[in-house]
Short mmCIF file of C-alpha atoms in Angstrom, two decimals:
data_model
loop_
_atom_site.label_atom_id
_atom_site.label_comp_id
_atom_site.label_asym_id
_atom_site.label_seq_id
_atom_site.Cartn_x
_atom_site.Cartn_y
_atom_site.Cartn_z
CA MET W 195 21.71 -13.89 -37.59
CA LYS W 196 22.66 -16.14 -34.92
CA ARG W 197 22.68 -13.26 -32.39
CA PHE W 198 19.36 -12.23 -33.62
CA TYR W 199 17.88 -15.80 -32.83
CA LEU W 200 19.49 -15.78 -29.32
CA PHE W 201 17.91 -12.23 -28.82
CA LEU W 202 14.43 -13.70 -29.79
CA ILE W 203 14.94 -16.66 -27.39
CA ASN W 204 15.80 -14.33 -24.55
CA ILE W 205 12.58 -12.26 -25.28
CA LEU W 206 10.42 -15.40 -25.19
CA LEU W 207 12.02 -16.71 -22.12
CA THR W 208 11.59 -13.49 -20.40
CA ILE W 209 7.91 -13.07 -21.22
CA PHE W 210 7.18 -16.54 -19.73
CA SER W 211 9.37 -16.75 -16.75
CA PHE W 212 10.76 -13.10 -15.94
CA SER W 213 11.30 -12.69 -12.05
CA ALA W 214 13.49 -10.54 -9.96
CA ALA W 215 14.44 -9.54 -6.50
CA ASN W 216 11.56 -6.91 -6.52
CA LEU W 217 9.27 -6.01 -3.83
CA LEU W 218 5.92 -8.02 -3.35
CA THR W 219 2.51 -6.19 -2.92
CA GLU W 220 -0.99 -7.46 -2.08
CA ASN W 221 -1.52 -7.50 -5.90
CA ASP W 222 1.11 -10.14 -6.62
CA PRO W 223 -0.12 -13.74 -6.65
CA GLU W 224 2.72 -14.98 -4.39
CA TYR W 225 2.29 -12.30 -1.59
CA TYR W 226 0.25 -14.18 0.85
CA PHE W 227 1.92 -17.59 0.33
CA LYS W 228 5.22 -16.03 1.25
CA LYS W 229 3.89 -13.78 4.07
CA LEU W 230 2.22 -16.64 5.73
CA GLY W 231 5.21 -18.65 5.69
CA GLU W 232 6.93 -16.91 8.46
CA VAL W 233 6.56 -13.71 10.71
CA TYR W 234 6.73 -10.39 8.79
CA LEU W 235 6.45 -7.14 10.82
CA LYS W 236 7.17 -4.73 8.10
CA TYR W 237 6.22 -4.10 4.34
CA PRO W 238 7.75 -4.43 1.82
CA ILE W 239 8.30 -8.04 1.43
CA TYR W 240 11.05 -9.03 -0.90
CA GLY W 241 10.15 -11.44 -3.64
CA ASP W 242 12.00 -14.86 -4.35
CA LEU W 243 14.95 -14.91 -6.79
CA LYS W 244 14.71 -16.79 -9.92
CA ASN W 245 16.75 -16.66 -13.31
CA ILE W 246 19.01 -13.88 -11.81
CA PRO W 247 21.62 -13.00 -14.28
CA GLU W 248 25.28 -12.37 -13.21
CA SER W 249 25.28 -8.79 -14.72
CA PHE W 250 23.17 -5.82 -14.94
CA GLU W 251 20.21 -6.29 -17.04
CA ASN W 252 17.38 -3.98 -18.46
CA TYR W 253 13.69 -4.85 -19.49
CA ILE W 254 10.89 -2.99 -20.97
CA HIS W 255 7.71 -3.58 -19.10
CA PHE W 256 4.08 -3.45 -20.50
CA SER W 257 0.93 -4.40 -19.00
CA MET W 258 -2.92 -3.90 -19.76
CA ASP W 259 -5.95 -4.94 -17.98
CA LEU W 260 -8.84 -6.76 -19.69
CA LYS W 261 -11.83 -6.39 -17.43
CA TYR W 262 -15.63 -6.44 -16.82
CA GLU W 263 -17.06 -4.54 -13.89
CA ASP W 264 -20.82 -4.82 -12.63
CA ARG W 265 -21.72 -2.04 -10.49
CA ILE W 266 -24.20 -3.57 -7.93
CA ILE W 267 -24.85 -0.33 -5.81
CA ASP W 268 -23.67 3.02 -7.01
CA ASN W 269 -24.63 5.84 -4.94
CA PHE W 270 -21.33 7.36 -4.02
CA ASP W 271 -20.35 10.72 -5.80
CA LEU W 272 -16.87 12.07 -5.51
CA SER W 273 -17.51 15.90 -5.30
CA GLN W 274 -15.28 17.99 -7.44
CA GLY W 275 -13.23 20.92 -6.42
CA TRP W 276 -9.88 22.81 -6.77
CA TYR W 277 -7.20 22.09 -4.54
CA ARG W 278 -9.69 21.10 -1.74
CA SER W 279 -8.94 18.54 0.96
CA THR W 280 -10.82 15.22 1.67
CA GLU W 281 -12.47 13.48 4.53
CA ILE W 282 -12.04 9.78 5.56
CA ASN W 283 -15.14 8.45 3.72
CA GLU W 284 -13.71 10.01 0.38
CA LEU W 285 -10.44 8.09 0.92
CA LEU W 286 -12.06 4.87 1.64
CA PHE W 287 -14.30 4.91 -1.45
CA ARG W 288 -11.28 6.12 -3.59
CA ASP W 289 -9.80 2.48 -3.13
CA PHE W 290 -12.37 1.38 -5.67
CA VAL W 291 -10.64 3.57 -8.32
CA VAL W 292 -7.08 2.50 -7.20
CA GLU W 293 -7.85 -1.15 -7.23
CA ASN W 294 -10.33 -1.31 -10.16
CA GLY W 295 -9.61 1.58 -12.50
CA ASN W 296 -6.37 0.31 -14.12
CA LEU W 297 -5.86 0.83 -17.96
CA PHE W 298 -2.25 0.07 -18.86
CA THR W 299 1.42 0.41 -17.43
CA PHE W 300 4.54 1.06 -19.28
CA GLY W 301 8.17 1.46 -18.18
CA ILE W 302 11.54 0.07 -17.33
CA LYS W 303 12.89 -2.62 -14.84
CA ASN W 304 16.34 -3.43 -14.26
CA TYR W 305 18.40 -5.45 -11.59
CA TYR W 306 21.99 -6.52 -10.77
CA SER W 307 22.58 -10.04 -9.43
CA ASP W 308 20.23 -10.97 -6.65
CA TYR W 309 20.31 -7.93 -4.40
CA PHE W 310 19.71 -4.91 -6.50
CA TYR W 311 16.57 -3.89 -8.36
CA ALA W 312 14.96 -0.81 -9.84
CA GLN W 313 11.88 0.21 -11.81
CA PHE W 314 10.20 3.13 -13.06
CA ILE W 315 6.56 2.23 -14.40
CA ALA W 316 4.05 4.73 -15.41
CA ASP W 317 0.80 3.10 -14.37
CA PHE W 318 -2.40 4.77 -16.08
CA ARG W 319 -5.77 4.34 -14.55
CA LEU W 320 -9.05 6.23 -14.81
CA SER W 321 -8.95 9.53 -12.87
CA ASP W 322 -11.08 9.52 -9.71
CA THR W 323 -13.88 11.82 -10.96
CA SER W 324 -14.25 9.91 -14.29
CA TYR W 325 -14.56 6.49 -12.42
CA PHE W 326 -17.40 7.53 -10.26
CA THR W 327 -19.27 9.95 -12.71
CA TYR W 328 -19.11 7.44 -15.72
CA GLU W 329 -18.15 3.81 -15.69
CA ASN W 330 -15.03 1.40 -15.36
CA TYR W 331 -13.61 1.68 -18.92
CA SER W 332 -10.77 -0.51 -20.39
CA LEU W 333 -8.27 0.72 -22.82
CA PHE W 334 -10.30 -0.46 -25.76
CA ASP W 335 -13.37 1.50 -25.06
CA LEU W 336 -12.01 4.72 -23.41
CA PRO W 337 -14.00 7.55 -24.66
CA SER W 338 -11.15 10.12 -24.37
CA LEU W 339 -7.54 10.56 -22.95
CA VAL W 340 -8.89 13.16 -20.65
CA TYR W 341 -10.52 10.44 -18.64
CA ILE W 342 -6.89 9.14 -17.56
CA SER W 343 -5.68 10.11 -14.36
CA LEU W 344 -2.59 12.20 -13.93
CA ASP W 345 -1.59 10.80 -10.54
CA PHE W 346 1.27 8.48 -11.53
CA PRO W 347 3.62 6.74 -10.84
CA THR W 348 2.21 4.88 -7.79
CA TYR W 349 4.90 2.21 -7.55
CA SER W 350 8.47 2.96 -8.82
CA TYR W 351 11.66 2.59 -6.82
CA LEU W 352 15.25 1.62 -6.42
CA SER W 353 16.05 -1.14 -3.87
CA TYR W 354 19.02 -2.88 -2.31
CA ASN W 355 18.59 -6.04 -0.15
CA LYS W 356 21.54 -7.99 1.07
CA GLU W 357 22.37 -9.62 4.34
CA ASP W 358 21.92 -7.15 7.27
CA LEU W 359 21.13 -4.04 5.30
CA SER W 360 18.34 -3.13 3.05
CA PHE W 361 17.08 0.31 1.63
CA LEU W 362 14.90 1.60 -0.88
CA VAL W 363 14.09 5.04 -2.36
CA GLY W 364 11.13 5.90 -4.48
CA ARG W 365 7.29 5.63 -4.54
CA VAL W 366 6.06 2.51 -2.72
CA PRO W 367 3.64 1.41 0.11
CA LEU W 368 4.96 0.98 3.68
CA SER W 369 3.77 -0.64 6.86
CA TYR W 370 5.41 -1.27 10.17
CA GLY W 371 3.83 -3.70 12.98
CA PRO W 372 2.11 -6.94 13.32
CA MET W 373 -1.59 -5.74 12.60
CA LYS W 374 -3.44 -5.55 9.33
CA TYR W 375 -4.00 -1.98 9.91
CA ASN W 376 -1.06 -0.64 11.79
CA LEU W 377 -1.53 2.45 14.16
CA VAL W 378 1.91 4.37 13.62
CA LEU W 379 2.57 3.73 9.96
CA SER W 380 0.24 1.74 7.72
CA ASP W 381 -0.16 1.04 4.02
CA ASN W 382 -3.67 2.53 3.62
CA SER W 383 -2.02 5.34 1.45
CA PRO W 384 -1.54 3.87 -2.20
CA TYR W 385 2.00 5.03 -1.80
CA TYR W 386 4.59 7.03 0.04
CA ASP W 387 7.53 9.13 -1.40
CA THR W 388 10.25 7.73 0.81
CA LEU W 389 13.73 6.68 1.67
CA ALA W 390 13.58 3.66 3.78
CA ILE W 391 16.53 1.91 5.60
CA SER W 392 16.45 -1.35 7.69
CA TYR W 393 19.55 -2.70 9.52
CA SER W 394 20.00 -5.78 11.44
CA PHE W 395 22.43 -5.67 14.53
CA ASN W 396 22.00 -9.28 14.98
CA ASP W 397 19.51 -11.96 14.53
CA LYS W 398 17.54 -10.64 17.50
CA LEU W 399 17.45 -6.70 17.07
CA ASP W 400 16.97 -4.55 13.91
CA TYR W 401 16.13 -0.99 13.23
CA ASP W 402 13.85 0.65 10.69
CA PHE W 403 14.21 4.36 9.37
CA SER W 404 11.98 6.07 6.85
CA VAL W 405 11.70 9.61 5.52
CA LEU W 406 8.17 10.40 4.13
CA SER W 407 7.83 13.47 1.93
CA MET W 408 4.40 14.65 1.08
CA VAL W 409 2.62 17.50 -0.77
CA PRO W 410 3.09 20.78 1.39
CA LEU W 411 0.31 22.72 -0.29
CA LEU W 412 -2.91 23.86 1.55
CA SER W 413 -6.34 24.43 0.40
CA LYS W 414 -7.80 27.97 0.55
CA GLU W 415 -9.52 27.28 3.80
CA GLU W 416 -6.39 25.96 5.42
CA TYR W 417 -4.33 28.90 4.31
CA ALA W 418 -6.83 31.15 6.16
CA ALA W 419 -6.28 29.25 9.41
CA MET W 420 -2.45 29.70 9.29
CA ASP W 421 -1.32 32.10 11.91
CA ASP W 422 2.04 32.78 10.66
CA GLU W 423 4.01 32.74 7.27
CA PHE W 424 3.33 29.69 5.21
CA ILE W 425 6.39 27.76 4.27
CA ALA W 426 5.88 24.86 1.74
CA PHE W 427 7.85 22.04 3.72
CA ARG W 428 6.46 19.07 5.20
CA ASN W 429 7.96 15.65 6.09
CA ALA W 430 7.59 12.76 8.50
CA PHE W 431 10.23 10.57 9.98
CA TYR W 432 9.60 7.05 11.09
CA ASN W 433 11.89 5.17 13.64
CA GLY W 434 11.30 1.64 14.88
CA LEU W 435 13.33 -0.74 16.99
CA ASN W 436 12.37 -4.38 17.00
CA TYR W 437 13.53 -7.04 19.32
CA ASN W 438 12.88 -10.64 18.84
CA PRO W 439 14.47 -12.64 21.71
CA ASN W 440 12.91 -15.98 20.45
CA GLU W 441 10.59 -17.45 18.11
CA LYS W 442 7.53 -16.96 20.44
CA LEU W 443 7.99 -13.30 21.27
CA TYR W 444 8.44 -10.07 19.15
CA LEU W 445 8.56 -6.59 20.68
CA GLY W 446 8.87 -3.15 19.05
CA ILE W 447 8.82 0.50 19.78
CA SER W 448 8.33 3.12 17.19
CA SER W 449 7.70 6.90 16.62
CA LEU W 450 6.34 9.09 13.75
CA ASN W 451 7.60 12.53 14.00
CA GLN W 452 6.35 15.31 11.57
CA VAL W 453 8.14 18.48 10.62
CA ALA W 454 6.31 21.13 8.85
CA GLY W 455 7.11 24.73 7.75
CA GLU W 456 10.86 24.47 8.79
CA LEU W 457 13.94 22.27 8.31
CA PRO W 458 14.21 19.21 10.43
CA ASN W 459 17.05 18.78 13.13
CA PRO W 460 18.10 15.59 14.63
CA VAL W 461 15.92 15.81 17.64
CA ASN W 462 12.67 16.19 15.71
CA MET W 463 13.80 13.54 13.27
CA PHE W 464 14.81 10.85 16.00
CA ILE W 465 13.18 11.88 19.12
CA ILE W 466 10.26 14.43 19.29
CA SER W 467 8.75 17.04 17.06
CA ASP W 468 5.83 19.53 17.33
CA VAL W 469 3.52 16.74 16.49
CA GLY W 470 3.79 12.99 16.23
CA VAL W 471 2.88 9.55 17.46
CA TYR W 472 4.71 7.12 19.78
CA GLY W 473 3.85 3.39 19.68
CA GLY W 474 4.66 0.04 20.67
CA TYR W 475 3.64 -3.56 19.74
CA MET W 476 3.89 -7.09 21.07
CA LYS W 477 3.44 -10.43 19.19
CA ILE W 478 3.20 -13.69 21.28
CA ILE W 479 2.99 -17.24 19.94
CA PRO W 480 2.47 -19.15 23.04
CA PHE W 481 1.14 -22.68 21.73
CA TRP W 482 -0.37 -24.22 18.58
CA ASP W 483 1.25 -21.60 16.47
CA ILE W 484 -1.47 -19.16 17.58
CA ASN W 485 -0.50 -15.35 17.05
CA ILE W 486 -1.79 -12.93 19.68
CA ASP W 487 -1.04 -9.23 18.27
CA ASN W 488 -1.23 -6.10 20.24
CA GLU W 489 -0.46 -2.42 19.34
CA TYR W 490 -0.75 0.66 21.26
CA ALA W 491 0.02 4.33 20.04
CA PHE W 492 -0.63 8.02 21.32
CA ASN W 493 -0.45 11.35 19.69
CA TYR W 494 1.94 13.16 21.99
CA ASP W 495 0.57 16.63 21.05
CA THR W 496 -3.14 15.89 21.49
CA ASN W 497 -2.78 13.02 24.23
CA SER W 498 -5.06 10.90 21.92
CA SER W 499 -4.57 7.14 21.79
CA GLY W 500 -5.63 4.12 20.01
CA TYR W 501 -4.97 0.29 20.34
CA GLY W 502 -5.37 -2.80 18.24
CA LEU W 503 -5.76 -6.42 19.49
CA GLY W 504 -5.58 -9.37 17.17
CA LEU W 505 -5.79 -13.36 17.29
CA SER W 506 -4.78 -15.48 14.32
CA LYS W 507 -3.80 -19.10 13.34
CA THR W 508 -2.10 -20.26 10.11
CA PHE W 509 -2.72 -23.94 9.06
CA ASP W 510 0.13 -25.22 6.73
CA PHE W 511 -0.86 -27.72 4.17
CA GLU W 512 1.31 -29.38 1.23
CA GLY W 513 1.45 -26.58 -1.40
CA ALA W 514 -1.12 -24.33 0.54
CA LYS W 515 -1.46 -22.18 3.60
CA PHE W 516 -4.94 -21.14 5.35
CA ARG W 517 -5.06 -18.42 7.76
CA ILE W 518 -7.88 -17.09 9.91
CA GLY W 519 -7.65 -13.96 11.80
CA VAL W 520 -9.76 -11.47 14.09
CA GLU W 521 -8.80 -7.91 15.13
CA ARG W 522 -10.28 -5.34 17.31
CA TYR W 523 -9.39 -1.62 16.96
CA LYS W 524 -10.25 1.55 18.97
CA ILE W 525 -8.94 5.08 18.04
CA GLN W 526 -9.71 8.09 19.84
CA ASP W 527 -10.99 11.47 18.57
CA ASN W 528 -7.99 13.90 17.43
CA PHE W 529 -5.59 10.96 16.91
CA PHE W 530 -4.58 12.46 13.56
CA SER W 531 -6.28 15.87 13.36
CA SER W 532 -5.62 19.28 14.74
CA VAL W 533 -6.89 22.67 14.70
CA TYR W 534 -3.60 23.95 13.09
CA PRO W 535 -3.52 22.56 9.27
CA TYR W 536 0.21 21.66 9.55
CA ASP W 537 -0.33 19.53 12.71
CA ASN W 538 -2.53 16.99 11.06
CA LEU W 539 -0.95 13.42 10.75
CA TYR W 540 -2.16 12.83 7.25
CA TYR W 541 0.01 11.89 4.27
CA ARG W 542 -1.12 14.44 1.59
CA THR W 543 -1.12 13.45 -2.13
CA ILE W 544 -2.70 15.41 -4.98
CA ALA W 545 -4.82 14.01 -7.73
CA LEU W 546 -5.62 15.84 -10.97
CA SER W 547 -8.60 14.87 -12.88
CA SER W 548 -9.87 16.67 -16.30
CA GLU W 549 -13.29 14.89 -16.75
CA PRO W 550 -14.98 16.14 -14.60
CA GLY W 551 -12.29 18.64 -13.68
CA ALA W 552 -10.95 18.48 -10.12
CA ARG W 553 -7.76 19.00 -8.10
CA ILE W 554 -8.17 17.08 -4.85
CA PHE W 555 -5.87 16.68 -1.90
CA PHE W 556 -6.19 13.23 -0.70
CA ASP W 557 -5.14 13.05 3.06
CA TYR W 558 -4.46 9.51 4.26
CA PRO W 559 -4.02 8.89 7.96
CA PHE W 560 -0.48 7.75 8.44
CA GLY W 561 -1.86 5.16 10.78
CA PHE W 562 -5.17 3.34 11.09
CA LYS W 563 -6.99 2.98 7.80
CA TYR W 564 -10.53 4.03 9.01
CA GLY W 565 -9.45 7.26 10.73
CA GLU W 566 -9.96 8.65 14.12
CA ASP W 567 -13.09 8.35 16.49
CA SER W 568 -13.36 4.57 15.17
CA LYS W 569 -14.34 1.28 16.73
CA ILE W 570 -13.69 -1.43 13.95
CA ASN W 571 -13.82 -5.29 14.36
CA SER W 572 -12.11 -7.23 11.37
CA VAL W 573 -12.23 -10.78 10.23
CA ASP W 574 -9.66 -12.12 7.61
CA LEU W 575 -9.67 -15.44 5.89
CA THR W 576 -6.82 -16.37 3.38
CA LEU W 577 -6.12 -19.39 1.45
CA ALA W 578 -2.68 -18.98 -0.22
CA PHE W 579 -0.69 -21.02 -2.94
CA GLU W 580 2.33 -20.31 -4.65
CA LYS W 581 0.64 -19.11 -7.67
CA GLY W 582 -2.56 -17.39 -6.29
CA TYR W 583 -4.81 -16.82 -3.31
CA PHE W 584 -8.48 -16.50 -2.07
CA ASN W 585 -8.89 -13.73 0.50
CA TYR W 586 -11.90 -12.44 2.34
CA ILE W 587 -11.92 -9.45 4.52
CA TRP W 588 -14.91 -8.25 6.65
CA ASP W 589 -14.62 -5.05 8.73
CA TYR W 590 -17.53 -3.76 10.72
CA GLY W 591 -17.87 -0.92 13.38
CA THR W 592 -18.07 2.96 13.29
CA ASN W 593 -15.92 5.92 12.55
CA SER W 594 -16.39 9.56 12.27
CA LYS W 595 -18.74 9.34 9.33
CA GLY W 596 -21.02 6.68 10.76
CA ILE W 597 -21.42 2.88 10.55
CA ILE W 598 -18.69 0.97 8.50
CA ASP W 599 -19.52 -2.34 6.74
CA SER W 600 -16.79 -3.36 4.36
CA ASN W 601 -16.64 -6.62 2.59
CA VAL W 602 -13.92 -7.78 0.21
CA PHE W 603 -13.42 -10.97 -1.43
CA SER W 604 -10.60 -11.43 -3.97
CA PHE W 605 -9.18 -14.36 -6.07
CA LEU W 606 -5.95 -14.04 -7.93
CA PHE W 607 -4.14 -16.61 -9.95
CA ASN W 608 -0.99 -16.39 -11.95
CA THR W 609 -0.83 -17.69 -15.41
CA LYS W 610 2.07 -17.70 -17.74
CA MET W 611 1.02 -14.35 -19.57
CA GLY W 612 -0.44 -12.44 -16.65
CA ASP W 613 -2.75 -12.69 -13.75
CA PHE W 614 -6.56 -13.58 -13.53
CA GLU W 615 -8.45 -11.78 -10.87
CA MET W 616 -12.04 -11.96 -9.76
CA LYS W 617 -13.18 -9.54 -6.96
CA TRP W 618 -16.39 -8.62 -5.07
CA LYS W 619 -16.07 -5.45 -2.89
CA SER W 620 -18.89 -3.59 -1.12
CA LEU W 621 -18.45 -0.59 1.31
CA LYS W 622 -20.94 1.31 3.50
CA ASN W 623 -19.72 4.30 5.46
CA GLY W 624 -22.78 6.28 6.91
CA GLU W 625 -25.28 6.79 4.35
CA GLU W 626 -22.92 6.16 1.38
CA LYS W 627 -22.52 2.76 -0.32
CA PHE W 628 -20.73 1.22 -3.18
CA GLU W 629 -20.62 -2.10 -4.39
CA THR W 630 -18.94 -3.80 -7.45
CA PHE W 631 -18.14 -7.18 -9.05
CA LEU W 632 -14.99 -7.14 -11.27
CA ILE W 633 -13.37 -9.85 -13.57
CA SER W 634 -9.95 -8.92 -14.88
CA TYR W 635 -7.03 -10.34 -16.60
CA LEU W 636 -3.65 -8.43 -16.35
CA PHE W 637 -1.57 -9.21 -19.48
CA GLU W 638 1.98 -8.67 -18.69
CA VAL W 639 5.19 -8.87 -20.76
CA ASN W 640 8.78 -7.99 -19.84
CA PHE W 641 11.02 -7.51 -22.88
CA LEU W 642 14.85 -8.03 -22.43
CA LEU W 643 16.89 -5.08 -24.01
CA PRO W 644 19.75 -6.34 -25.96
#
């Protein structure tokens, strides 16, 4: 009986205070507070360590979204199709589904001491076609199970982070560089299937390497454009070398080499392949903690280039941090695309919807979020606390589909039993526009297994 009571106490303590050495994302309340505290030039960010046991522990995880959405403007329709590729506007509007369409998650979490963590979480949300065709249901009023997306998990991994070495394997977002929308590898894709390794040679020099595996299948039209035999094999390899001589200067060079239709060799993994991108960045903090960021990249197959330039300042208050930032991007045409299907620099995922039925290849640019042939200005205001944040982002300019006007206001706050979120988001790309207001409460529990 005593063991049973101890088990119940452990469960209650776990529900109210569970924390581990996991990766933080923008959906975590403490993400911005930690990020604004120091210079981070890569994503993921590891969370703080609390209540770490001395031995290996297992948890059952469950969360559920209670939400209300008011669709203010709703004139975007995701077209159906079977194994068809997408264009940049469909990816941008798909963010509404990824961010707002959550239903529930279920899975396991485990960790060892303060440096090993693993999780497999099945996250269920509305399918892409269901979200745009009908409305944003919760688990309680879901008309049918066929409305659920089959594209999961989106965030499951095993990680190790200790001293000079860290690695992770699984399905996570990744981004490298100083900009909000990095040019060589950014986190505009909901996830990458990856093996990522980081190693610090000393306190001034470190190296990043990632293998990015994607769906190798092609659409019917793409098959027709192939000149030779199709071999279903497609991976990209990221290499980045970062140098920090002092606290005022950060430099880096990087490459993204894609290998398709054949097995990779060391040359095209680490140096050059048939198609890829070389890039470099510089962050300067000259005075008053003002950050000046610059990034440049070019496609060595098409000779197209792009740049990003940013200026930001963080104000540190007791228990809070406030950041204001402005950025300017320009990406030339053919920076990601090519006539030959396997030379397109897009991370391909596949989403399956049953109601309405669709099998869609979502092709996310490895780099800049708004795609090629784009000129974008971005303003970012963030007020971060230890348990939440306010964030406003305004992006304005043009891309290959026309005028871009994106506004996102988010408020996220952590409570003992979950996260409260309020979000207003509007997006105009060309003639299409979608605008919503969302209030949600993410109820989350983690049960310690005996």
